[in-house]
PDB file of C-alpha atoms in Angstrom:
ATOM      1  CA  MET P  27      30.745  -7.268  -8.306  1.00 46.00           C
ATOM      2  CA  HIS P  28      33.967  -9.071  -7.466  1.00 42.00           C
ATOM      3  CA  ALA P  29      31.972 -11.794  -5.691  1.00 46.00           C
ATOM      4  CA  GLN P  30      29.743 -12.284  -8.746  1.00 50.00           C
ATOM      5  CA  ARG P  31      32.756 -12.581 -11.037  1.00 48.00           C
ATOM      6  CA  ALA P  32      34.231 -15.167  -8.641  1.00 48.00           C
ATOM      7  CA  ALA P  33      30.946 -17.110  -8.737  1.00 48.00           C
ATOM      8  CA  ASN P  34      31.185 -17.277 -12.529  1.00 54.00           C
ATOM      9  CA  SER P  35      34.866 -18.192 -12.501  1.00 70.00           C
ATOM     10  CA  THR P  36      36.534 -21.272 -13.902  1.00 83.00           C
ATOM     11  CA  ALA P  37      37.407 -22.327 -10.353  1.00 85.00           C
ATOM     12  CA  VAL P  38      33.761 -22.462  -9.256  1.00 86.00           C
ATOM     13  CA  SER P  39      32.855 -24.324 -12.455  1.00 89.00           C
ATOM     14  CA  ALA P  40      35.595 -26.875 -11.758  1.00 92.00           C
ATOM     15  CA  ALA P  41      34.391 -27.205  -8.148  1.00 92.00           C
ATOM     16  CA  ALA P  42      30.850 -27.933  -9.350  1.00 93.00           C
ATOM     17  CA  ARG P  43      32.042 -30.576 -11.806  1.00 95.00           C
ATOM     18  CA  ALA P  44      34.165 -32.240  -9.138  1.00 95.00           C
ATOM     19  CA  GLY P  45      31.082 -32.272  -6.920  1.00 95.00           C
ATOM     20  CA  PHE P  46      29.070 -34.087  -9.564  1.00 96.00           C
ATOM     21  CA  VAL P  47      31.824 -36.694  -9.843  1.00 96.00           C
ATOM     22  CA  ALA P  48      31.723 -37.198  -6.056  1.00 95.00           C
ATOM     23  CA  ARG P  49      27.930 -37.461  -6.023  1.00 95.00           C
ATOM     24  CA  GLY P  50      28.177 -40.048  -8.785  1.00 96.00           C
ATOM     25  CA  VAL P  51      30.631 -42.140  -6.783  1.00 95.00           C
ATOM     26  CA  ILE P  52      28.284 -42.186  -3.785  1.00 94.00           C
ATOM     27  CA  TYR P  53      25.215 -43.178  -5.808  1.00 95.00           C
ATOM     28  CA  VAL P  54      27.033 -45.877  -7.763  1.00 95.00           C
ATOM     29  CA  LEU P  55      28.258 -47.374  -4.483  1.00 94.00           C
ATOM     30  CA  ILE P  56      24.770 -47.177  -2.949  1.00 94.00           C
ATOM     31  CA  GLY P  57      23.476 -48.974  -6.040  1.00 94.00           C
ATOM     32  CA  VAL P  58      26.112 -51.703  -5.659  1.00 92.00           C
ATOM     33  CA  LEU P  59      25.389 -52.086  -1.937  1.00 92.00           C
ATOM     34  CA  SER P  60      21.646 -52.268  -2.676  1.00 92.00           C
ATOM     35  CA  LEU P  61      22.291 -54.998  -5.224  1.00 92.00           C
ATOM     36  CA  ARG P  62      24.236 -56.985  -2.631  1.00 90.00           C
ATOM     37  CA  ILE P  63      21.294 -56.693  -0.231  1.00 89.00           C
ATOM     38  CA  ALA P  64      18.879 -57.881  -2.917  1.00 88.00           C
ATOM     39  CA  LEU P  65      20.984 -60.912  -3.781  1.00 86.00           C
ATOM     40  CA  SER P  66      22.626 -61.867  -0.463  1.00 81.00           C
ATOM     41  CA  ASP P  67      21.375 -59.538   2.326  1.00 69.00           C
ATOM     42  CA  GLY P  68      24.443 -57.323   1.923  1.00 60.00           C
ATOM     43  CA  ASP P  69      26.708 -58.948   4.539  1.00 66.00           C
ATOM     44  CA  GLY P  70      25.649 -56.352   7.104  1.00 66.00           C
ATOM     45  CA  LYS P  71      26.567 -53.357   4.911  1.00 73.00           C
ATOM     46  CA  GLN P  72      24.310 -50.291   4.844  1.00 78.00           C
ATOM     47  CA  ALA P  73      22.905 -49.200   1.494  1.00 79.00           C
ATOM     48  CA  ASP P  74      23.130 -45.470   2.179  1.00 81.00           C
ATOM     49  CA  ARG P  75      25.682 -42.666   2.216  1.00 83.00           C
ATOM     50  CA  GLY P  76      27.262 -44.022   5.403  1.00 83.00           C
ATOM     51  CA  GLY P  77      27.638 -47.443   3.820  1.00 84.00           C
ATOM     52  CA  ALA P  78      29.249 -45.901   0.749  1.00 87.00           C
ATOM     53  CA  ILE P  79      31.735 -43.968   2.911  1.00 87.00           C
ATOM     54  CA  ALA P  80      32.617 -47.093   4.894  1.00 85.00           C
ATOM     55  CA  GLU P  81      33.043 -49.034   1.632  1.00 86.00           C
ATOM     56  CA  ILE P  82      35.534 -46.475   0.321  1.00 89.00           C
ATOM     57  CA  ALA P  83      37.412 -46.389   3.636  1.00 87.00           C
ATOM     58  CA  GLU P  84      38.082 -50.141   3.389  1.00 86.00           C
ATOM     59  CA  LYS P  85      39.847 -49.811   0.020  1.00 83.00           C
ATOM     60  CA  PRO P  86      43.591 -49.187  -0.502  1.00 83.00           C
ATOM     61  CA  PHE P  87      44.257 -45.455  -0.094  1.00 85.00           C
ATOM     62  CA  GLY P  88      40.694 -45.193   1.224  1.00 87.00           C
ATOM     63  CA  THR P  89      41.473 -42.248   3.498  1.00 90.00           C
ATOM     64  CA  VAL P  90      43.021 -40.315   0.607  1.00 94.00           C
ATOM     65  CA  LEU P  91      39.965 -41.066  -1.517  1.00 93.00           C
ATOM     66  CA  LEU P  92      37.685 -39.810   1.258  1.00 93.00           C
ATOM     67  CA  TRP P  93      39.632 -36.551   1.498  1.00 95.00           C
ATOM     68  CA  LEU P  94      39.225 -36.104  -2.258  1.00 95.00           C
ATOM     69  CA  LEU P  95      35.536 -36.997  -2.081  1.00 94.00           C
ATOM     70  CA  GLY P  96      34.841 -34.624   0.811  1.00 93.00           C
ATOM     71  CA  THR P  97      36.728 -31.793  -0.875  1.00 95.00           C
ATOM     72  CA  ALA P  98      34.817 -32.341  -4.117  1.00 95.00           C
ATOM     73  CA  LEU P  99      31.512 -32.252  -2.226  1.00 94.00           C
ATOM     74  CA  ALA P 100      32.638 -28.990  -0.608  1.00 94.00           C
ATOM     75  CA  GLY P 101      33.113 -27.708  -4.145  1.00 93.00           C
ATOM     76  CA  MET P 102      29.518 -28.650  -4.912  1.00 94.00           C
ATOM     77  CA  ALA P 103      28.414 -26.726  -1.810  1.00 94.00           C
ATOM     78  CA  VAL P 104      30.350 -23.631  -2.905  1.00 93.00           C
ATOM     79  CA  TRP P 105      28.744 -23.772  -6.351  1.00 93.00           C
ATOM     80  CA  ARG P 106      25.256 -24.089  -4.842  1.00 92.00           C
ATOM     81  CA  LEU P 107      26.042 -21.120  -2.593  1.00 92.00           C
ATOM     82  CA  SER P 108      27.000 -19.058  -5.646  1.00 90.00           C
ATOM     83  CA  GLU P 109      23.675 -20.041  -7.277  1.00 88.00           C
ATOM     84  CA  ALA P 110      21.795 -18.953  -4.170  1.00 90.00           C
ATOM     85  CA  ALA P 111      23.609 -15.627  -4.104  1.00 87.00           C
ATOM     86  CA  PHE P 112      23.669 -14.753  -7.817  1.00 85.00           C
ATOM     87  CA  GLY P 113      21.232 -17.120  -9.558  1.00 79.00           C
ATOM     88  CA  GLN P 114      21.587 -20.186 -11.758  1.00 76.00           C
ATOM     89  CA  ALA P 115      22.499 -20.463 -15.425  1.00 69.00           C
ATOM     90  CA  GLY P 116      19.537 -19.911 -17.757  1.00 64.00           C
ATOM     91  CA  PRO P 117      16.894 -17.246 -18.331  1.00 65.00           C
ATOM     92  CA  ASP P 118      14.921 -17.977 -15.141  1.00 69.00           C
ATOM     93  CA  GLY P 119      17.911 -18.747 -12.946  1.00 66.00           C
ATOM     94  CA  ARG P 120      17.466 -15.678 -10.738  1.00 76.00           C
ATOM     95  CA  LYS P 121      13.957 -16.623  -9.589  1.00 81.00           C
ATOM     96  CA  ALA P 122      13.567 -16.534  -5.797  1.00 84.00           C
ATOM     97  CA  SER P 123      12.348 -20.151  -5.704  1.00 83.00           C
ATOM     98  CA  LYS P 124      15.409 -21.438  -7.553  1.00 85.00           C
ATOM     99  CA  ARG P 125      17.762 -19.451  -5.373  1.00 89.00           C
ATOM    100  CA  ALA P 126      16.035 -20.771  -2.243  1.00 90.00           C
ATOM    101  CA  MET P 127      16.430 -24.365  -3.501  1.00 89.00           C
ATOM    102  CA  ALA P 128      20.094 -23.681  -4.218  1.00 89.00           C
ATOM    103  CA  ALA P 129      20.504 -22.429  -0.645  1.00 92.00           C
ATOM    104  CA  GLY P 130      18.963 -25.640   0.681  1.00 91.00           C
ATOM    105  CA  ARG P 131      21.307 -27.703  -1.478  1.00 92.00           C
ATOM    106  CA  PHE P 132      24.258 -25.657  -0.215  1.00 92.00           C
ATOM    107  CA  VAL P 133      23.351 -26.600   3.367  1.00 93.00           C
ATOM    108  CA  PHE P 134      22.887 -30.264   2.409  1.00 91.00           C
ATOM    109  CA  TYR P 135      26.164 -30.625   0.510  1.00 92.00           C
ATOM    110  CA  GLY P 136      27.994 -28.626   3.161  1.00 92.00           C
ATOM    111  CA  PHE P 137      26.803 -31.094   5.791  1.00 91.00           C
ATOM    112  CA  VAL P 138      27.686 -34.134   3.643  1.00 90.00           C
ATOM    113  CA  SER P 139      31.134 -32.721   2.890  1.00 92.00           C
ATOM    114  CA  TYR P 140      31.761 -32.064   6.596  1.00 91.00           C
ATOM    115  CA  SER P 141      30.681 -35.620   7.456  1.00 89.00           C
ATOM    116  CA  VAL P 142      33.003 -37.191   4.880  1.00 90.00           C
ATOM    117  CA  LEU P 143      35.972 -34.992   5.808  1.00 91.00           C
ATOM    118  CA  SER P 144      35.410 -35.651   9.527  1.00 89.00           C
ATOM    119  CA  TYR P 145      35.404 -39.391   8.856  1.00 87.00           C
ATOM    120  CA  ALA P 146      38.615 -39.061   6.810  1.00 88.00           C
ATOM    121  CA  ALA P 147      40.194 -37.114   9.697  1.00 87.00           C
ATOM    122  CA  GLY P 148      39.510 -39.995  12.087  1.00 80.00           C
ATOM    123  CA  ASP P 149      36.034 -39.367  13.474  1.00 75.00           C
ATOM    124  CA  LYS P 150      34.588 -42.772  12.586  1.00 66.00           C
ATOM    125  CA  GLY P 151      31.247 -41.832  14.118  1.00 63.00           C
ATOM    126  CA  SER P 152      30.785 -39.120  11.514  1.00 56.00           C
ATOM    127  CA  GLY P 153      29.436 -39.762   8.057  1.00 56.00           C
ATOM    128  CA  SER P 154      29.091 -43.524   8.327  1.00 52.00           C
ATOM    129  CA  GLY P 155      26.290 -43.587  10.884  1.00 54.00           C
ATOM    130  CA  SER P 156      23.066 -45.446  10.181  1.00 60.00           C
ATOM    131  CA  SER P 157      20.537 -43.375   8.263  1.00 66.00           C
ATOM    132  CA  ASP P 158      17.817 -45.596   9.759  1.00 68.00           C
ATOM    133  CA  ARG P 159      18.850 -44.865  13.352  1.00 74.00           C
ATOM    134  CA  ASP P 160      19.211 -41.155  12.604  1.00 76.00           C
ATOM    135  CA  SER P 161      15.732 -41.027  11.039  1.00 80.00           C
ATOM    136  CA  GLN P 162      14.174 -42.820  13.994  1.00 81.00           C
ATOM    137  CA  ASP P 163      15.979 -40.611  16.545  1.00 82.00           C
ATOM    138  CA  VAL P 164      14.863 -37.415  14.827  1.00 85.00           C
ATOM    139  CA  THR P 165      11.314 -38.744  14.484  1.00 86.00           C
ATOM    140  CA  ALA P 166      11.173 -39.742  18.161  1.00 86.00           C
ATOM    141  CA  LYS P 167      12.287 -36.254  19.255  1.00 88.00           C
ATOM    142  CA  ALA P 168       9.813 -34.555  16.914  1.00 87.00           C
ATOM    143  CA  LEU P 169       6.908 -36.720  18.103  1.00 86.00           C
ATOM    144  CA  ASP P 170       7.557 -35.517  21.672  1.00 87.00           C
ATOM    145  CA  TRP P 171       7.040 -31.890  20.659  1.00 88.00           C
ATOM    146  CA  PRO P 172       3.629 -30.196  20.967  1.00 87.00           C
ATOM    147  CA  GLY P 173       1.857 -31.042  17.721  1.00 87.00           C
ATOM    148  CA  GLY P 174       4.684 -33.446  16.944  1.00 86.00           C
ATOM    149  CA  GLN P 175       2.500 -35.889  15.028  1.00 90.00           C
ATOM    150  CA  TRP P 176       1.393 -33.136  12.678  1.00 93.00           C
ATOM    151  CA  ILE P 177       4.952 -31.914  12.215  1.00 92.00           C
ATOM    152  CA  VAL P 178       6.243 -35.391  11.333  1.00 92.00           C
ATOM    153  CA  ALA P 179       3.247 -36.062   9.074  1.00 92.00           C
ATOM    154  CA  VAL P 180       3.719 -32.804   7.168  1.00 94.00           C
ATOM    155  CA  ALA P 181       7.463 -33.470   6.838  1.00 93.00           C
ATOM    156  CA  GLY P 182       6.740 -36.978   5.550  1.00 93.00           C
ATOM    157  CA  ILE P 183       4.225 -35.660   3.026  1.00 95.00           C
ATOM    158  CA  ALA P 184       6.778 -33.057   1.891  1.00 95.00           C
ATOM    159  CA  VAL P 185       9.463 -35.720   1.389  1.00 93.00           C
ATOM    160  CA  ALA P 186       7.044 -37.991  -0.478  1.00 95.00           C
ATOM    161  CA  ALA P 187       5.917 -35.091  -2.682  1.00 96.00           C
ATOM    162  CA  ALA P 188       9.541 -34.134  -3.352  1.00 95.00           C
ATOM    163  CA  GLY P 189      10.276 -37.720  -4.369  1.00 95.00           C
ATOM    164  CA  MET P 190       7.373 -37.783  -6.811  1.00 97.00           C
ATOM    165  CA  TRP P 191       8.461 -34.380  -8.148  1.00 96.00           C
ATOM    166  CA  ILE P 192      12.013 -35.674  -8.690  1.00 96.00           C
ATOM    167  CA  ALA P 193      10.735 -38.777 -10.482  1.00 97.00           C
ATOM    168  CA  ALA P 194       8.259 -36.833 -12.632  1.00 97.00           C
ATOM    169  CA  ARG P 195      10.866 -34.274 -13.713  1.00 96.00           C
ATOM    170  CA  ALA P 196      13.265 -37.074 -14.613  1.00 97.00           C
ATOM    171  CA  ILE P 197      10.666 -38.894 -16.713  1.00 97.00           C
ATOM    172  CA  MET P 198       9.775 -35.599 -18.463  1.00 97.00           C
ATOM    173  CA  GLN P 199      13.506 -35.058 -19.169  1.00 96.00           C
ATOM    174  CA  LYS P 200      13.573 -31.675 -17.461  1.00 95.00           C
ATOM    175  CA  PHE P 201      17.313 -32.178 -17.056  1.00 95.00           C
ATOM    176  CA  HIS P 202      17.766 -31.248 -20.723  1.00 95.00           C
ATOM    177  CA  LYS P 203      17.725 -27.532 -19.903  1.00 91.00           C
ATOM    178  CA  HIS P 204      20.680 -27.959 -17.540  1.00 91.00           C
ATOM    179  CA  LEU P 205      22.878 -29.898 -19.972  1.00 94.00           C
ATOM    180  CA  LYS P 206      24.763 -28.920 -23.117  1.00 94.00           C
ATOM    181  CA  MET P 207      22.773 -31.336 -25.264  1.00 92.00           C
ATOM    182  CA  PHE P 208      24.034 -29.710 -28.475  1.00 93.00           C
ATOM    183  CA  GLU P 209      27.559 -30.914 -27.690  1.00 94.00           C
ATOM    184  CA  MET P 210      26.475 -34.582 -27.587  1.00 94.00           C
ATOM    185  CA  SER P 211      26.230 -37.018 -30.444  1.00 94.00           C
ATOM    186  CA  GLU P 212      22.811 -38.568 -31.091  1.00 95.00           C
ATOM    187  CA  LYS P 213      23.926 -41.858 -29.517  1.00 96.00           C
ATOM    188  CA  THR P 214      25.270 -40.075 -26.439  1.00 96.00           C
ATOM    189  CA  ARG P 215      22.019 -38.121 -26.051  1.00 96.00           C
ATOM    190  CA  LYS P 216      20.039 -41.360 -26.039  1.00 96.00           C
ATOM    191  CA  VAL P 217      22.284 -42.857 -23.369  1.00 97.00           C
ATOM    192  CA  ILE P 218      22.096 -39.698 -21.227  1.00 97.00           C
ATOM    193  CA  ASP P 219      18.304 -39.604 -21.606  1.00 97.00           C
ATOM    194  CA  PHE P 220      18.030 -43.213 -20.432  1.00 97.00           C
ATOM    195  CA  LEU P 221      20.348 -42.662 -17.454  1.00 97.00           C
ATOM    196  CA  GLY P 222      18.615 -39.429 -16.452  1.00 97.00           C
ATOM    197  CA  MET P 223      15.100 -40.842 -16.721  1.00 98.00           C
ATOM    198  CA  PHE P 224      15.806 -44.247 -15.150  1.00 98.00           C
ATOM    199  CA  GLY P 225      18.179 -42.956 -12.487  1.00 97.00           C
ATOM    200  CA  GLY P 226      16.089 -39.928 -11.556  1.00 97.00           C
ATOM    201  CA  ALA P 227      12.906 -41.993 -11.351  1.00 97.00           C
ATOM    202  CA  ALA P 228      14.555 -44.570  -9.073  1.00 97.00           C
ATOM    203  CA  ARG P 229      15.956 -41.845  -6.818  1.00 96.00           C
ATOM    204  CA  GLY P 230      12.569 -40.145  -6.637  1.00 96.00           C
ATOM    205  CA  ILE P 231      10.804 -43.387  -5.770  1.00 96.00           C
ATOM    206  CA  VAL P 232      13.177 -44.003  -2.855  1.00 95.00           C
ATOM    207  CA  PHE P 233      12.478 -40.516  -1.471  1.00 94.00           C
ATOM    208  CA  ALA P 234       8.732 -40.950  -1.937  1.00 95.00           C
ATOM    209  CA  VAL P 235       8.648 -44.291  -0.108  1.00 94.00           C
ATOM    210  CA  ALA P 236      10.769 -42.876   2.746  1.00 93.00           C
ATOM    211  CA  GLY P 237       8.225 -40.065   3.051  1.00 93.00           C
ATOM    212  CA  VAL P 238       5.358 -42.555   3.260  1.00 93.00           C
ATOM    213  CA  PHE P 239       7.136 -44.364   6.121  1.00 92.00           C
ATOM    214  CA  ALA P 240       7.496 -41.035   7.960  1.00 91.00           C
ATOM    215  CA  VAL P 241       3.761 -40.408   7.602  1.00 93.00           C
ATOM    216  CA  ALA P 242       3.084 -43.914   8.961  1.00 91.00           C
ATOM    217  CA  ALA P 243       5.337 -43.162  11.953  1.00 91.00           C
ATOM    218  CA  ALA P 244       3.330 -40.002  12.638  1.00 90.00           C
ATOM    219  CA  VAL P 245      -0.098 -41.608  12.264  1.00 89.00           C
ATOM    220  CA  GLN P 246       0.806 -44.577  14.478  1.00 89.00           C
ATOM    221  CA  HIS P 247       3.001 -42.490  16.816  1.00 83.00           C
ATOM    222  CA  GLN P 248       5.787 -45.057  16.421  1.00 87.00           C
ATOM    223  CA  PRO P 249       9.262 -43.633  15.630  1.00 84.00           C
ATOM    224  CA  GLY P 250      10.396 -47.102  14.580  1.00 83.00           C
ATOM    225  CA  LYS P 251       8.151 -46.883  11.523  1.00 83.00           C
ATOM    226  CA  ALA P 252      10.388 -44.134  10.102  1.00 83.00           C
ATOM    227  CA  LYS P 253      13.092 -45.446   7.809  1.00 84.00           C
ATOM    228  CA  GLY P 254      16.348 -44.067   6.428  1.00 84.00           C
ATOM    229  CA  MET P 255      17.617 -44.949   2.976  1.00 86.00           C
ATOM    230  CA  ASP P 256      18.959 -48.368   4.003  1.00 84.00           C
ATOM    231  CA  ASP P 257      15.691 -49.673   5.508  1.00 87.00           C
ATOM    232  CA  THR P 258      13.670 -47.995   2.760  1.00 89.00           C
ATOM    233  CA  LEU P 259      15.649 -49.908   0.151  1.00 91.00           C
ATOM    234  CA  ARG P 260      15.354 -53.167   2.102  1.00 89.00           C
ATOM    235  CA  SER P 261      11.567 -52.690   2.200  1.00 90.00           C
ATOM    236  CA  PHE P 262      11.433 -53.207  -1.561  1.00 90.00           C
ATOM    237  CA  THR P 263      12.374 -56.862  -0.998  1.00 88.00           C
ATOM    238  CA  GLU P 264       9.167 -57.306   1.023  1.00 86.00           C
ATOM    239  CA  THR P 265       6.919 -56.560  -1.962  1.00 85.00           C
ATOM    240  CA  PRO P 266       5.328 -59.314  -4.096  1.00 86.00           C
ATOM    241  CA  ALA P 267       8.185 -58.801  -6.573  1.00 85.00           C
ATOM    242  CA  GLY P 268      10.612 -59.915  -3.884  1.00 81.00           C
ATOM    243  CA  PRO P 269      14.283 -58.941  -4.292  1.00 89.00           C
ATOM    244  CA  TRP P 270      13.866 -58.189  -7.993  1.00 92.00           C
ATOM    245  CA  LEU P 271      12.241 -54.825  -7.355  1.00 94.00           C
ATOM    246  CA  LEU P 272      15.263 -53.847  -5.264  1.00 93.00           C
ATOM    247  CA  VAL P 273      17.525 -55.074  -8.085  1.00 95.00           C
ATOM    248  CA  LEU P 274      15.702 -52.657 -10.402  1.00 95.00           C
ATOM    249  CA  ILE P 275      15.953 -49.772  -7.907  1.00 95.00           C
ATOM    250  CA  ALA P 276      19.634 -50.568  -7.280  1.00 95.00           C
ATOM    251  CA  ALA P 277      20.326 -50.417 -11.016  1.00 96.00           C
ATOM    252  CA  GLY P 278      18.474 -47.102 -11.139  1.00 97.00           C
ATOM    253  CA  LEU P 279      20.532 -45.582  -8.322  1.00 97.00           C
ATOM    254  CA  ALA P 280      23.744 -46.699 -10.021  1.00 97.00           C
ATOM    255  CA  ALA P 281      22.410 -45.196 -13.265  1.00 97.00           C
ATOM    256  CA  PHE P 282      21.842 -41.915 -11.446  1.00 97.00           C
ATOM    257  CA  GLY P 283      25.463 -42.052 -10.312  1.00 97.00           C
ATOM    258  CA  VAL P 284      26.630 -42.422 -13.912  1.00 97.00           C
ATOM    259  CA  PHE P 285      24.232 -39.630 -14.899  1.00 98.00           C
ATOM    260  CA  SER P 286      25.950 -37.445 -12.279  1.00 97.00           C
ATOM    261  CA  TRP P 287      29.243 -38.118 -14.033  1.00 97.00           C
ATOM    262  CA  ALA P 288      27.617 -37.015 -17.298  1.00 97.00           C
ATOM    263  CA  ASN P 289      26.622 -33.807 -15.490  1.00 96.00           C
ATOM    264  CA  ALA P 290      30.265 -33.297 -14.583  1.00 96.00           C
ATOM    265  CA  ARG P 291      31.023 -33.207 -18.322  1.00 95.00           C
ATOM    266  CA  TRP P 292      28.007 -31.442 -19.834  1.00 95.00           C
ATOM    267  CA  ARG P 293      26.319 -29.451 -17.061  1.00 94.00           C
ATOM    268  CA  LYS P 294      25.825 -25.722 -17.699  1.00 89.00           C
ATOM    269  CA  VAL P 295      27.589 -24.062 -14.759  1.00 80.00           C
TER     270      VAL P 295
END
């Protein structure tokens, strides 16, 4: 009972909102880094979480900012843990599927928070590593397992399906049920709808394409075909639309970052 009251406390609510602010910072920076790649190859910067962390570290008071960012992401992890344990806000928030997803998000944000805080503490190999190299290393290990091709293929299909699910839910404005829409003015609602739809769709597309690359790595038994976020984003420049498709995706990822900040203000927690 005491644990449930703690989960519904003002402190946990504040931790969740801080987490949304931190997530927004990361996605806005990834969007900016992606835009640099589209227009000038990015000067060797990675357009992924590691690139965003390295970008912050280079700024004045960068280490302090990373400590704040990592702590805020830990707050997001704590909130997701409370959702897994006691259910989410809303009439169907206690469903087993929603609690299982919250548990998965707790693990993810816990790992991201640890990576950022480790980097801030001086472990420069943590948090800022290449998502492309990590994806290829994991894929190579998995392909060596018995049935490895099937495992990688199924994982790739799952990631691609998750990406399409994320994009579809964004386009259908499923985020409305999580936000206090009644507190917004009509103009604000229109802006939030645009950011949520555009940003969520762009984020989903990136996941879906990364999943397709994983399937290709499995089918061809070539770990190098697997791509992290950075190489996935760079692949958009190789389409007939050239760099302009990446410009659009970059704008979408930045929009999702701003949408995360809107969640920090209006999310039901």
